[in-house]
Amino acid sequence: VDVVYISARHTVSCELNILDVSGRIVHRQNLHDGLNAIPLSLLNRGIYLLSIKENKVQNTQILGAVR
């Protein structure tokens, strides 16, 4: 899978960050209302964290091993 899709609804300010295991941001993207494509093909093989911040509330989850 080279792309992950994230659905966002009625977002005023929503930012997605993908971090490597050392906490370095390797991809940053603003999310818009509707379906958002996240290009995983830009990432090297490894484990990443997916962090979404919406209106000052942050949710972080393990994205898993890429490729």
Coordinates of N, CA and C in Angstrom, one line a residue:
V1 N 0.8 -1.2 0.0 CA 0.0 0.0 0.0 C 0.9 1.2 0.0
D2 N 0.7 2.1 -1.0 CA 1.5 3.3 -1.1 C 0.8 4.5 -0.6
V3 N -0.5 4.4 -0.3 CA -1.3 5.6 0.1 C -2.2 5.1 1.2
V4 N -2.3 5.9 2.3 CA -3.4 5.7 3.3 C -4.3 6.9 3.2
Y5 N -5.6 6.6 3.3 CA -6.6 7.6 3.3 C -7.2 7.9 4.6
I6 N -7.3 9.2 5.0 CA -7.9 9.6 6.2 C -9.1 10.5 5.9
S7 N -10.2 10.2 6.5 CA -11.4 11.0 6.3 C -11.5 12.0 7.5
A8 N -11.7 13.2 7.1 CA -11.9 14.3 8.1 C -13.2 15.0 7.8
R9 N -13.9 15.3 8.9 CA -15.2 16.0 8.8 C -15.2 17.3 9.5
H10 N -15.6 18.4 8.9 CA -15.9 19.7 9.5 C -14.7 20.2 10.3
T11 N -13.5 20.0 9.8 CA -12.3 20.4 10.5 C -12.0 21.9 10.2
V12 N -11.8 22.6 11.3 CA -11.4 24.0 11.2 C -9.9 24.1 11.0
S13 N -9.2 23.4 11.9 CA -7.7 23.3 11.8 C -7.3 21.9 12.2
C14 N -6.8 21.2 11.2 CA -6.4 19.8 11.5 C -5.1 19.5 10.8
E15 N -4.1 19.1 11.6 CA -2.7 18.9 11.0 C -2.3 17.4 11.3
L16 N -1.8 16.8 10.3 CA -1.3 15.4 10.4 C 0.2 15.5 10.3
N17 N 0.9 14.8 11.3 CA 2.3 14.6 11.3 C 2.6 13.1 11.3
I18 N 3.6 12.7 10.5 CA 4.2 11.4 10.6 C 5.6 11.5 11.2
L19 N 5.8 10.8 12.3 CA 7.1 10.9 13.0 C 7.8 9.5 12.9
D20 N 9.1 9.6 12.8 CA 9.9 8.3 12.9 C 10.0 8.0 14.4
V21 N 10.6 6.8 14.7 CA 10.7 6.4 16.1 C 11.5 7.3 17.0
S22 N 12.4 8.1 16.4 CA 13.1 9.1 17.3 C 12.4 10.4 17.5
G23 N 11.2 10.5 17.0 CA 10.3 11.6 17.2 C 10.5 12.7 16.2
R24 N 11.3 12.5 15.2 CA 11.5 13.5 14.1 C 10.3 13.5 13.1
I25 N 9.8 14.6 12.8 CA 8.7 14.7 11.8 C 9.2 14.5 10.4
V26 N 8.7 13.5 9.7 CA 9.2 13.2 8.4 C 8.2 13.6 7.3
H27 N 6.9 13.8 7.7 CA 5.9 14.3 6.8 C 4.9 15.1 7.6
R28 N 4.5 16.3 7.0 CA 3.5 17.1 7.6 C 2.5 17.5 6.6
Q29 N 1.2 17.5 7.0 CA 0.2 17.8 6.0 C -1.1 18.3 6.7
N30 N -1.7 19.3 6.2 CA -2.9 19.8 6.7 C -4.0 18.9 6.1
L31 N -5.0 18.6 6.9 CA -6.1 17.8 6.5 C -7.3 18.7 6.2
H32 N -8.0 18.4 5.1 CA -9.2 19.1 4.7 C -10.4 18.3 4.9
D33 N -11.6 18.9 4.8 CA -12.8 18.2 4.9 C -12.9 17.2 3.8
G34 N -13.3 16.0 4.1 CA -13.4 14.9 3.1 C -12.2 13.9 3.2
L35 N -11.9 13.2 2.1 CA -10.9 12.2 2.1 C -9.6 12.8 1.8
N36 N -8.6 12.5 2.6 CA -7.2 13.0 2.4 C -6.3 11.8 2.2
A37 N -5.4 11.9 1.1 CA -4.5 10.9 0.8 C -3.1 11.2 1.4
I38 N -2.6 10.2 2.1 CA -1.3 10.3 2.8 C -0.3 9.4 2.0
P39 N 0.7 10.0 1.3 CA 1.6 9.2 0.5 C 2.7 8.5 1.3
L40 N 2.5 7.2 1.5 CA 3.5 6.4 2.2 C 4.7 6.1 1.4
S41 N 4.6 6.2 0.1 CA 5.8 5.9 -0.8 C 7.0 6.9 -0.5
L42 N 6.7 8.0 0.1 CA 7.8 8.9 0.4 C 8.6 8.5 1.6
L43 N 8.1 7.5 2.4 CA 8.8 7.1 3.6 C 9.7 5.9 3.4
N44 N 10.8 5.8 4.1 CA 11.7 4.7 4.1 C 11.1 3.6 4.9
R45 N 11.6 2.4 4.7 CA 11.1 1.2 5.5 C 11.3 1.5 7.0
G46 N 10.3 1.2 7.8 CA 10.4 1.4 9.2 C 9.1 1.5 9.9
I47 N 9.1 1.9 11.2 CA 7.9 2.0 12.0 C 7.7 3.5 12.2
Y48 N 6.5 4.0 12.1 CA 6.2 5.4 12.2 C 5.0 5.7 13.1
L49 N 5.0 6.9 13.7 CA 3.8 7.3 14.5 C 3.0 8.3 13.6
L50 N 1.7 8.2 13.7 CA 0.8 9.1 13.0 C 0.2 10.0 14.1
S51 N 0.4 11.2 14.0 CA -0.2 12.2 15.0 C -1.1 13.2 14.3
I52 N -2.3 13.3 14.8 CA -3.3 14.2 14.2 C -3.7 15.2 15.3
K53 N -3.5 16.5 15.0 CA -3.9 17.5 16.0 C -5.0 18.3 15.4
E54 N -6.1 18.4 16.1 CA -7.3 19.1 15.7 C -7.8 20.0 16.8
N55 N -7.8 21.3 16.6 CA -8.2 22.3 17.6 C -7.6 22.0 18.9
K56 N -6.3 21.9 19.0 CA -5.5 21.8 20.2 C -5.6 20.4 20.8
V57 N -6.3 19.5 20.3 CA -6.4 18.1 20.8 C -5.5 17.2 19.9
Q58 N -4.6 16.5 20.5 CA -3.7 15.6 19.7 C -3.9 14.2 20.0
N59 N -3.9 13.4 18.9 CA -4.1 11.9 19.0 C -3.0 11.3 18.2
T60 N -2.2 10.4 18.9 CA -1.1 9.7 18.2 C -1.3 8.2 18.3
Q61 N -1.0 7.6 17.1 CA -1.1 6.1 17.0 C 0.1 5.6 16.2
I62 N 0.4 4.3 16.4 CA 1.4 3.7 15.6 C 0.9 3.4 14.2
L63 N 1.6 3.9 13.2 CA 1.3 3.6 11.8 C 1.7 2.2 11.4
G64 N 2.7 1.7 12.0 CA 3.2 0.3 11.7 C 4.4 0.3 10.8
A65 N 4.7 -0.8 10.3 CA 5.9 -1.0 9.5 C 5.5 -0.6 8.0
V66 N 6.3 0.2 7.4 CA 6.0 0.7 6.1 C 7.0 -0.1 5.2
R67 N 6.4 -0.7 4.2 CA 7.1 -1.5 3.1 C 7.9 -2.6 3.8

